CSV table of C-alpha atoms and ligand atoms in Angstrom, one decimal:
chain,number,residue,atom,x,y,z
A,1,UNK,CA,35.0,10.5,-16.6
A,2,UNK,CA,32.3,12.5,-14.9
A,3,UNK,CA,29.7,10.7,-12.9
A,4,UNK,CA,26.0,11.3,-13.9
A,5,UNK,CA,24.8,12.9,-10.7
A,6,UNK,CA,26.1,14.2,-7.4
A,7,UNK,CA,23.9,15.1,-4.4
A,8,UNK,CA,25.4,17.5,-1.9
A,9,UNK,CA,24.4,18.8,1.5
A,10,UNK,CA,22.3,15.8,2.3
A,11,UNK,CA,21.7,13.7,5.3
A,12,UNK,CA,21.5,10.0,4.6
A,13,UNK,CA,19.4,7.4,6.5
A,14,UNK,CA,21.7,4.5,7.0
A,15,UNK,CA,22.0,1.9,9.7
A,16,UNK,CA,19.1,3.5,11.5
A,17,UNK,CA,20.7,6.9,11.8
A,18,UNK,CA,21.3,10.1,9.9
A,19,UNK,CA,24.7,11.0,8.6
A,20,UNK,CA,25.7,14.2,6.9
A,21,UNK,CA,27.3,13.3,3.6
A,22,UNK,CA,27.3,13.6,-0.2
A,23,UNK,CA,26.3,10.9,-2.6
A,24,UNK,CA,27.4,10.2,-6.2
A,25,UNK,CA,25.4,8.2,-8.8
A,26,UNK,CA,26.6,6.9,-12.1
A,27,UNK,CA,24.8,4.6,-14.6
A,28,UNK,CA,22.0,4.1,-12.3
A,29,UNK,CA,24.1,3.0,-9.3
A,30,UNK,CA,25.4,4.5,-6.1
A,31,UNK,CA,29.1,4.8,-6.7
A,32,UNK,CA,30.2,6.8,-3.7
A,33,UNK,CA,29.0,8.0,-0.4
A,34,UNK,CA,31.5,10.5,0.9
A,35,UNK,CA,31.9,13.3,3.4
A,36,UNK,CA,34.8,14.8,1.4
A,37,UNK,CA,34.6,16.9,-1.7
A,38,UNK,CA,32.4,15.5,-4.4
A,39,UNK,CA,34.0,14.6,-7.7
A,40,UNK,CA,33.0,16.5,-10.9
A,41,UNK,CA,29.6,15.3,-12.2
A,42,UNK,CA,27.4,16.1,-15.2
A,43,UNK,CA,24.6,17.2,-12.8
A,44,UNK,CA,24.8,18.4,-9.2
A,45,UNK,CA,21.8,18.8,-6.9
A,46,UNK,CA,22.0,20.7,-3.6
A,47,UNK,CA,19.7,18.8,-1.2
A,48,UNK,CA,19.9,21.7,1.3
A,49,UNK,CA,20.0,19.4,4.3
A,50,UNK,CA,17.2,17.2,3.0
A,51,UNK,CA,17.1,13.6,4.2
A,52,UNK,CA,17.7,10.8,1.8
A,53,UNK,CA,15.8,7.6,2.6
A,54,UNK,CA,16.0,4.2,1.0
A,55,UNK,CA,13.6,4.1,-2.0
A,56,UNK,CA,10.2,3.7,-0.5
A,57,UNK,CA,7.8,1.0,-1.5
A,58,UNK,CA,4.0,0.8,-1.7
A,59,UNK,CA,3.0,-2.9,-1.6
A,60,UNK,CA,-0.6,-2.2,-2.4
A,61,UNK,CA,-1.8,-0.1,-5.3
A,62,UNK,CA,-4.5,-0.5,-8.0
A,63,UNK,CA,-3.2,1.2,-11.2
A,64,UNK,CA,-6.3,0.0,-13.0
A,65,UNK,CA,-4.7,-0.8,-16.3
A,66,UNK,CA,-5.8,-2.9,-18.3
A,67,UNK,CA,-9.5,-2.3,-18.5
A,68,UNK,CA,-10.2,0.5,-16.1
A,69,UNK,CA,-7.8,3.1,-17.4
A,70,UNK,CA,-10.4,5.9,-17.2
A,71,UNK,CA,-9.7,5.8,-13.4
A,72,UNK,CA,-5.9,5.5,-13.6
A,73,UNK,CA,-3.2,4.1,-15.9
A,74,UNK,CA,0.5,3.2,-15.5
A,75,UNK,CA,1.6,6.7,-16.6
A,76,UNK,CA,-0.6,8.7,-14.2
A,77,UNK,CA,-0.4,6.2,-11.4
A,78,UNK,CA,3.3,6.0,-11.5
A,79,UNK,CA,3.8,9.7,-11.7
A,80,UNK,CA,1.5,10.1,-8.7
A,81,UNK,CA,3.7,7.5,-6.9
A,82,UNK,CA,6.9,9.3,-7.7
A,83,UNK,CA,5.5,12.6,-6.5
A,84,UNK,CA,4.6,10.9,-3.3
A,85,UNK,CA,8.1,9.6,-2.8
A,86,UNK,CA,7.4,6.0,-3.8
A,87,UNK,CA,10.0,4.3,-6.0
A,88,UNK,CA,8.4,0.9,-6.3
A,89,UNK,CA,4.8,-0.2,-6.4
A,90,UNK,CA,3.1,-3.6,-6.2
A,91,UNK,CA,0.0,-3.6,-8.4
A,92,UNK,CA,-3.1,-5.6,-7.6
A,93,UNK,CA,-4.7,-8.1,-9.9
A,94,UNK,CA,-8.3,-7.0,-10.0
A,95,UNK,CA,-8.1,-5.3,-13.4
A,96,UNK,CA,-10.1,-6.2,-16.5
A,97,UNK,CA,-9.1,-8.8,-17.3
A,98,UNK,CA,-8.0,-9.9,-13.9
A,99,UNK,CA,-4.3,-10.9,-13.7
A,100,UNK,CA,-4.8,-14.7,-13.4
A,101,UNK,CA,-2.7,-16.3,-16.1
A,102,UNK,CA,0.9,-16.0,-17.3
A,103,UNK,CA,-0.4,-14.3,-20.4
A,104,UNK,CA,-2.2,-11.7,-18.2
A,105,UNK,CA,1.0,-11.1,-16.3
A,106,UNK,CA,3.0,-10.6,-19.5
A,107,UNK,CA,0.3,-8.3,-21.0
A,108,UNK,CA,0.3,-6.2,-17.8
A,109,UNK,CA,4.0,-6.1,-17.7
A,110,UNK,CA,4.0,-4.7,-21.3
A,111,UNK,CA,1.6,-2.0,-20.3
A,112,UNK,CA,3.6,-1.2,-17.2
A,113,UNK,CA,6.7,-0.4,-19.3
A,114,UNK,CA,5.3,3.2,-19.2
A,115,UNK,CA,5.8,3.3,-15.5
A,116,UNK,CA,8.2,5.9,-14.2
A,117,UNK,CA,8.7,3.9,-11.0
A,118,UNK,CA,9.7,0.3,-10.5
A,119,UNK,CA,7.0,-2.2,-10.1
A,120,UNK,CA,6.0,-5.8,-9.2
A,121,UNK,CA,2.7,-7.4,-10.2
A,122,UNK,CA,0.5,-9.6,-8.1
A,123,UNK,CA,-1.2,-12.7,-9.5
A,124,UNK,CA,-4.8,-13.1,-8.4
A,125,UNK,CA,-6.2,-16.4,-7.3
A,126,UNK,CA,-9.5,-17.7,-8.5
A,127,UNK,CA,-11.2,-21.1,-8.9
A,128,UNK,CA,-9.8,-21.2,-12.4
A,129,UNK,CA,-6.1,-21.0,-11.7
A,130,UNK,CA,-5.6,-22.9,-8.5
A,131,UNK,CA,-3.4,-25.5,-10.3
A,132,UNK,CA,-1.3,-22.9,-12.1
A,133,UNK,CA,0.2,-21.0,-9.2
A,134,UNK,CA,3.6,-22.6,-9.5
A,135,UNK,CA,4.2,-21.3,-13.1
A,136,UNK,CA,2.7,-17.9,-12.2
A,137,UNK,CA,5.1,-17.5,-9.3
A,138,UNK,CA,8.0,-17.0,-11.6
A,139,UNK,CA,6.5,-13.7,-12.9
A,140,UNK,CA,4.4,-12.5,-9.9
A,141,UNK,CA,5.9,-10.6,-7.0
A,142,UNK,CA,3.3,-12.3,-4.7
A,143,UNK,CA,-0.3,-13.7,-4.7
A,144,UNK,CA,-3.5,-11.9,-3.8
A,145,UNK,CA,-6.6,-13.6,-2.6
A,146,UNK,CA,-9.9,-11.9,-1.9
A,147,UNK,CA,-11.8,-13.7,0.9
A,148,UNK,CA,-14.5,-11.1,0.5
A,149,UNK,CA,-15.9,-9.3,-2.5
A,150,UNK,CA,-14.4,-6.0,-3.6
A,151,UNK,CA,-13.8,-4.2,-6.9
A,152,UNK,CA,-13.8,-6.9,-9.5
A,153,UNK,CA,-15.1,-10.3,-8.5
A,154,UNK,CA,-12.3,-12.5,-7.4
A,155,UNK,CA,-13.8,-13.6,-4.1
A,156,UNK,CA,-13.0,-17.1,-2.9
A,157,UNK,CA,-15.0,-18.0,0.2
A,158,UNK,CA,-15.4,-21.8,0.1
A,159,UNK,CA,-13.2,-23.4,2.7
A,160,UNK,CA,-12.0,-26.3,0.6
A,161,UNK,CA,-11.0,-23.9,-2.2
A,162,UNK,CA,-9.2,-21.7,0.3
A,163,UNK,CA,-7.3,-24.6,1.7
A,164,UNK,CA,-6.2,-25.6,-1.8
A,165,UNK,CA,-5.2,-22.0,-2.6
A,166,UNK,CA,-3.1,-21.7,0.6
A,167,UNK,CA,-1.5,-25.1,0.0
A,168,UNK,CA,-0.6,-24.3,-3.5
A,169,UNK,CA,0.8,-20.9,-2.7
A,170,UNK,CA,2.9,-22.4,0.1
A,171,UNK,CA,4.6,-24.6,-2.5
A,172,UNK,CA,5.7,-21.5,-4.4
A,173,UNK,CA,7.3,-19.9,-1.3
A,174,UNK,CA,5.8,-16.6,-2.4
A,175,UNK,CA,3.7,-14.5,0.0
A,176,UNK,CA,0.0,-14.9,0.0
A,177,UNK,CA,-1.7,-11.5,0.6
A,178,UNK,CA,-5.4,-11.7,1.6
A,179,UNK,CA,-8.2,-9.3,1.7
A,180,UNK,CA,-9.7,-10.5,4.9
A,181,UNK,CA,-13.5,-10.0,5.2
A,182,UNK,CA,-16.0,-12.9,5.6
A,183,UNK,CA,-18.2,-12.9,2.5
A,184,UNK,CA,-21.1,-14.8,4.2
A,185,UNK,CA,-21.2,-12.5,7.2
A,186,UNK,CA,-21.2,-9.4,4.9
A,187,UNK,CA,-24.1,-10.9,2.9
A,188,UNK,CA,-26.1,-11.5,6.1
A,189,UNK,CA,-25.7,-7.9,7.3
A,190,UNK,CA,-26.2,-6.3,3.8
A,191,UNK,CA,-29.8,-7.7,3.9
A,192,UNK,CA,-30.6,-5.7,7.0
A,193,UNK,CA,-28.8,-2.5,6.2
A,194,UNK,CA,-29.7,-2.2,2.5
A,195,UNK,CA,-32.9,-0.5,3.5
A,196,UNK,CA,-30.9,2.5,4.7
A,197,UNK,CA,-29.3,5.0,2.5
A,198,UNK,CA,-26.9,6.8,4.9
A,199,UNK,CA,-23.2,6.1,4.5
A,200,UNK,CA,-22.8,4.6,8.0
A,201,UNK,CA,-25.2,1.8,7.0
A,202,UNK,CA,-22.5,0.6,4.6
A,203,UNK,CA,-19.9,0.5,7.5
A,204,UNK,CA,-22.4,-1.6,9.5
A,205,UNK,CA,-23.1,-3.9,6.7
A,206,UNK,CA,-19.3,-4.9,6.6
A,207,UNK,CA,-18.8,-5.0,10.4
A,208,UNK,CA,-15.5,-5.4,12.2
A,209,UNK,CA,-16.5,-9.0,13.1
A,210,UNK,CA,-16.4,-9.9,9.4
A,211,UNK,CA,-12.7,-8.9,9.3
A,212,UNK,CA,-11.9,-10.6,12.5
A,213,UNK,CA,-13.5,-13.9,11.4
A,214,UNK,CA,-11.7,-13.8,8.1
A,215,UNK,CA,-8.3,-13.1,9.7
A,216,UNK,CA,-8.9,-16.0,12.1
A,217,UNK,CA,-9.7,-18.3,9.2
A,218,UNK,CA,-6.6,-17.1,7.3
A,219,UNK,CA,-4.3,-17.6,10.3
A,220,UNK,CA,-5.7,-21.1,10.9
A,221,UNK,CA,-5.1,-22.0,7.2
A,222,UNK,CA,-1.6,-20.6,7.4
A,223,UNK,CA,-0.9,-22.7,10.4
A,224,UNK,CA,-2.0,-25.8,8.5
A,225,UNK,CA,-0.2,-25.0,5.3
A,226,UNK,CA,2.9,-23.1,6.4
A,227,UNK,CA,2.1,-20.4,3.8
A,228,UNK,CA,3.7,-17.0,4.2
A,229,UNK,CA,0.6,-15.0,5.0
A,230,UNK,CA,0.2,-11.2,4.7
A,231,UNK,CA,-3.0,-9.6,5.8
A,232,UNK,CA,-3.9,-6.6,3.7
A,233,UNK,CA,-5.3,-3.4,5.2
A,234,UNK,CA,-6.0,-4.4,8.8
A,235,UNK,CA,-8.6,-2.1,10.3
A,236,UNK,CA,-9.7,-3.6,13.6
A,237,UNK,CA,-8.2,-3.8,17.1
A,238,UNK,CA,-9.5,-7.4,17.5
A,239,UNK,CA,-8.0,-8.4,14.1
A,240,UNK,CA,-4.7,-7.0,15.1
A,241,UNK,CA,-4.8,-8.9,18.4
A,242,UNK,CA,-5.2,-12.2,16.5
A,243,UNK,CA,-2.2,-11.4,14.3
A,244,UNK,CA,-0.1,-10.5,17.3
A,245,UNK,CA,-1.0,-13.7,19.0
A,246,UNK,CA,-0.3,-15.7,15.8
A,247,UNK,CA,3.1,-14.1,15.5
A,248,UNK,CA,3.9,-15.1,19.1
A,249,UNK,CA,2.9,-18.7,18.2
A,250,UNK,CA,5.4,-18.6,15.3
A,251,UNK,CA,2.8,-18.4,12.5
A,252,UNK,CA,4.5,-16.8,9.5
A,253,UNK,CA,2.2,-13.8,9.3
A,254,UNK,CA,2.6,-10.1,8.6
A,255,UNK,CA,0.1,-7.3,8.1
A,256,UNK,CA,-0.3,-3.8,6.7
A,257,UNK,CA,-2.6,-0.9,7.4
A,258,UNK,CA,-3.4,2.2,5.3
A,259,UNK,CA,-3.3,5.9,6.0
A,260,UNK,CA,-7.1,6.3,5.6
A,261,UNK,CA,-7.6,4.0,8.6
A,262,UNK,CA,-5.0,5.9,10.7
A,263,UNK,CA,-6.2,9.4,9.8
A,264,UNK,CA,-10.0,8.9,9.4
A,265,UNK,CA,-12.8,7.2,11.3
A,266,UNK,CA,-16.4,6.3,10.3
A,267,UNK,CA,-17.3,9.8,11.5
A,268,UNK,CA,-15.7,11.1,8.3
A,269,UNK,CA,-18.3,9.1,6.4
A,270,UNK,CA,-21.0,11.5,7.6
A,271,UNK,CA,-19.4,14.4,5.8
A,272,UNK,CA,-17.4,12.9,3.0
A,273,UNK,CA,-20.0,10.2,2.4
A,274,UNK,CA,-19.4,7.9,-0.6
A,275,UNK,CA,-16.0,9.5,-1.3
A,276,UNK,CA,-14.7,7.6,1.7
A,277,UNK,CA,-16.5,4.4,1.0
A,278,UNK,CA,-13.9,1.6,0.9
A,279,UNK,CA,-13.5,-2.1,1.7
A,280,UNK,CA,-13.1,-2.7,4.6
A,281,UNK,CA,-14.9,0.4,5.7
A,282,UNK,CA,-13.6,3.1,8.0
A,283,UNK,CA,-13.9,2.1,11.7
A,284,UNK,CA,-14.3,3.7,15.1
A,285,UNK,CA,-11.8,5.6,17.3
A,286,UNK,CA,-11.3,2.4,19.4
A,287,UNK,CA,-9.9,0.6,16.3
A,288,UNK,CA,-8.0,3.7,15.1
A,289,UNK,CA,-6.2,3.9,18.5
A,290,UNK,CA,-5.2,0.3,18.3
A,291,UNK,CA,-3.8,0.8,14.8
A,292,UNK,CA,-1.7,3.7,15.9
A,293,UNK,CA,-0.3,1.6,18.7
A,294,UNK,CA,0.5,-1.1,16.2
A,295,UNK,CA,2.3,1.4,14.0
A,296,UNK,CA,4.4,2.7,16.9
A,297,UNK,CA,5.3,-0.6,18.4
A,298,UNK,CA,6.0,-2.5,15.1
A,299,UNK,CA,3.1,-4.9,15.5
A,300,UNK,CA,1.9,-3.6,12.1
A,301,UNK,CA,4.7,-4.4,9.6
A,302,UNK,CA,3.9,-2.3,6.6
A,303,UNK,CA,2.1,0.9,5.7
A,304,UNK,CA,0.5,0.7,2.2
A,305,UNK,CA,-1.8,3.1,0.5
A,306,UNK,CA,-4.3,0.7,-1.1
A,307,UNK,CA,-4.4,3.4,-3.8
A,308,UNK,CA,-7.8,2.6,-5.3
A,309,UNK,CA,-8.9,5.4,-7.6
A,310,UNK,CA,-12.3,6.0,-9.0
A,311,UNK,CA,-13.5,9.1,-10.8
A,312,UNK,CA,-15.8,11.4,-9.0
A,313,UNK,CA,-18.8,10.7,-11.2
A,314,UNK,CA,-18.6,7.1,-10.1
A,315,UNK,CA,-18.1,8.0,-6.4
A,316,UNK,CA,-21.1,10.4,-6.4
A,317,UNK,CA,-23.7,7.7,-6.5
A,318,UNK,CA,-25.8,6.3,-3.7
A,319,UNK,CA,-23.9,4.4,-1.0
A,320,UNK,CA,-24.7,1.0,-2.3
A,321,UNK,CA,-23.8,1.7,-5.9
A,322,UNK,CA,-20.7,3.9,-5.5
A,323,UNK,CA,-17.5,1.9,-6.0
A,324,UNK,CA,-15.2,1.3,-3.0
A,325,UNK,CA,-11.8,2.8,-2.7
A,326,UNK,CA,-9.8,6.0,-2.3
A,327,UNK,CA,-6.7,7.3,-4.0
A,328,UNK,CA,-3.6,7.6,-1.8
A,329,UNK,CA,-0.3,6.7,-3.4
A,330,UNK,CA,0.8,10.3,-3.6
A,331,UNK,CA,-0.3,11.4,-0.2
A,332,UNK,CA,0.7,8.5,2.2
A,333,UNK,CA,4.2,9.7,2.9
A,334,UNK,CA,3.4,13.4,3.5
A,335,UNK,CA,0.6,12.3,5.9
A,336,UNK,CA,2.9,10.0,7.9
A,337,UNK,CA,5.8,12.6,7.9
A,338,UNK,CA,3.4,15.1,9.4
A,339,UNK,CA,2.7,12.5,12.1
A,340,UNK,CA,6.5,12.2,12.6
A,341,UNK,CA,6.6,16.0,13.1
A,342,UNK,CA,3.8,15.7,15.6
A,343,UNK,CA,5.8,13.0,17.4
A,344,UNK,CA,3.1,10.4,16.8
A,345,UNK,CA,5.6,8.0,15.2
A,346,UNK,CA,9.4,8.0,14.7
A,347,UNK,CA,11.1,8.4,11.3
A,348,UNK,CA,12.9,5.1,12.0
A,349,UNK,CA,9.5,3.3,12.0
A,350,UNK,CA,8.4,5.0,8.8
A,351,UNK,CA,11.5,3.6,7.0
A,352,UNK,CA,10.7,0.2,8.5
A,353,UNK,CA,7.0,0.4,7.4
A,354,UNK,CA,7.7,1.7,3.9
A,355,UNK,CA,11.0,0.1,3.0
A,356,UNK,CA,12.7,-2.3,5.4
A,357,UNK,CA,9.8,-4.6,6.1
A,358,UNK,CA,8.4,-4.6,2.5
A,359,UNK,CA,11.8,-5.7,1.0
A,360,UNK,CA,12.2,-8.3,3.7
A,361,UNK,CA,8.7,-9.7,3.4
A,362,UNK,CA,8.5,-9.7,-0.4
A,363,UNK,CA,12.0,-10.9,-1.1
A,364,UNK,CA,13.2,-7.7,-2.8
A,365,UNK,CA,16.8,-8.2,-1.8
A,366,UNK,CA,18.7,-5.0,-1.0
A,367,UNK,CA,16.3,-2.8,-3.1
A,368,UNK,CA,16.6,0.8,-2.1
A,369,UNK,CA,19.3,0.3,0.4
A,370,UNK,CA,21.8,3.2,0.4
A,371,UNK,CA,25.0,1.3,-0.2
A,372,UNK,CA,27.8,1.7,-2.8
A,373,UNK,CA,27.2,-0.6,-5.8
A,374,UNK,CA,23.4,-0.7,-5.2
A,375,UNK,CA,20.9,0.6,-7.7
A,376,UNK,CA,20.1,4.2,-6.8
A,377,UNK,CA,16.5,4.1,-5.7
A,378,UNK,CA,16.0,6.9,-3.2
A,379,UNK,CA,13.4,9.1,-1.6
A,380,UNK,CA,14.5,12.6,-0.6
A,381,UNK,CA,12.3,14.3,2.1
A,382,UNK,CA,12.2,17.7,3.7
A,383,UNK,CA,10.7,17.3,7.2
A,384,UNK,CA,10.2,21.1,7.5
A,385,UNK,CA,8.4,21.7,4.2
A,386,UNK,CA,4.7,22.6,4.7
A,387,UNK,CA,1.9,21.4,2.5
A,388,UNK,CA,-1.8,21.7,1.7
A,389,UNK,CA,-3.5,19.1,-0.3
A,390,UNK,CA,-5.4,20.5,-3.2
A,391,UNK,CA,-7.0,19.0,-6.2
A,392,UNK,CA,-5.0,21.1,-8.7
A,393,UNK,CA,-1.7,19.6,-7.5
A,394,UNK,CA,-2.7,15.9,-7.8
A,395,UNK,CA,-1.3,13.7,-10.5
A,396,UNK,CA,-3.6,10.8,-10.1
A,397,UNK,CA,-6.0,10.5,-13.0
A,398,UNK,CA,-9.0,10.4,-10.8
A,399,UNK,CA,-8.3,14.0,-9.8
A,400,UNK,CA,-9.4,14.1,-6.2
A,401,UNK,CA,-8.2,13.1,-2.7
A,402,UNK,CA,-10.1,12.4,0.5
A,403,UNK,CA,-7.6,14.8,2.2
A,404,UNK,CA,-8.2,17.9,0.1
A,405,UNK,CA,-7.8,21.0,2.3
A,406,UNK,CA,-5.6,19.1,4.9
A,407,UNK,CA,-2.4,20.9,5.9
A,408,UNK,CA,0.8,19.6,7.4
A,409,UNK,CA,4.5,19.6,7.5
A,410,UNK,CA,7.1,17.2,6.0
A,411,UNK,CA,7.0,15.9,2.5
A,412,UNK,CA,8.9,14.2,-0.3
A,413,UNK,CA,10.9,16.6,-2.4
A,414,UNK,CA,12.7,14.3,-4.9
A,415,UNK,CA,12.3,10.7,-5.9
A,416,UNK,CA,15.3,9.0,-7.6
A,417,UNK,CA,14.4,5.9,-9.6
A,418,UNK,CA,17.3,3.8,-11.1
A,419,UNK,CA,19.6,6.8,-10.8
A,420,UNK,CA,17.2,9.2,-12.4
A,421,UNK,CA,15.7,12.1,-10.4
A,422,UNK,CA,12.0,12.5,-11.1
B,1,ZN,ZN1,-6.8,-3.0,-2.5
């Protein structure tokens, strides 16, 4: 019997190094990894020396369906992910309706059947479902809690409610992901800055201190409750310092940052204005430097896109009305591979940030690992291939990117999901 697919002339990322070899896939599984002649197969692809990585994972996307599918849906979002070398996405709960009940999770799962990549769904936490978290945990990949307001209104900022949320998530053994901004501090600064209309005023109205305060609270609550805490999109040097210290003190905390905080600063707001409005906002070079250090040293565990698409018509409003968020699921990998080429970070770290740490943290078993018998979820990259980001090439439904016109080298060339090349 012929196998479904053979990949020849590839280099495989395994046990933290590259090995020249061929790979055979049948019925969705890796059936052979071999240096000798490949057996006959129905389809054969010459990887031309391309590097096969474990299937990469994006732990933070907003695919907007149900309810906001004019911005993105499971078809367009997942195709954009596959194009960006992502084989598995974890979708956030702030849709309409928000994903708060078992019914919501099942409904979203039915919609997500259209997805061309694998997925997990977050359950959101609100005042209404604090007692239902145990039953939700069977269907949700993890929980998401908004300590500050963002798209949708799931903010929980009362300390007794937070304590209850942390306690009840701890009982489920799932990871609690928090959007860490202090709602009350933001409110205080909004009052002052709302008189201004320039984009920087928005960044000032959600200051770094707001994130630092919220991270501090979240860590203290994690200490008390033993919850597995994950801080989403860390943007500040001081926030990262708190996380590093907590890790040293054996608090079970991990964190992620996003490409936009690594590749842009608040200066980009002057030119790109509302297009790069996001929560938390872009920060200064001081913070950006600290994030890069965290990426290089492993103090930041995960790189996630926080793919948060809005259509241009919505983004082109004044700074206070325009919605927050930028698309990114299809550009994360090429941006970070370009950084690999510039020796800003090692490929080994990229695999840790986008595969090893996500599977470890979120309990995804051996997902994506390149081993015989495992499901074939693979990301093939070409480190030498040049790129320029242009609107015409994008697959996200929102149809734009904050990186349009950017050029670089190193990109995904093929994504294999459950044995199928996409
Ligand atoms: Zn988000």
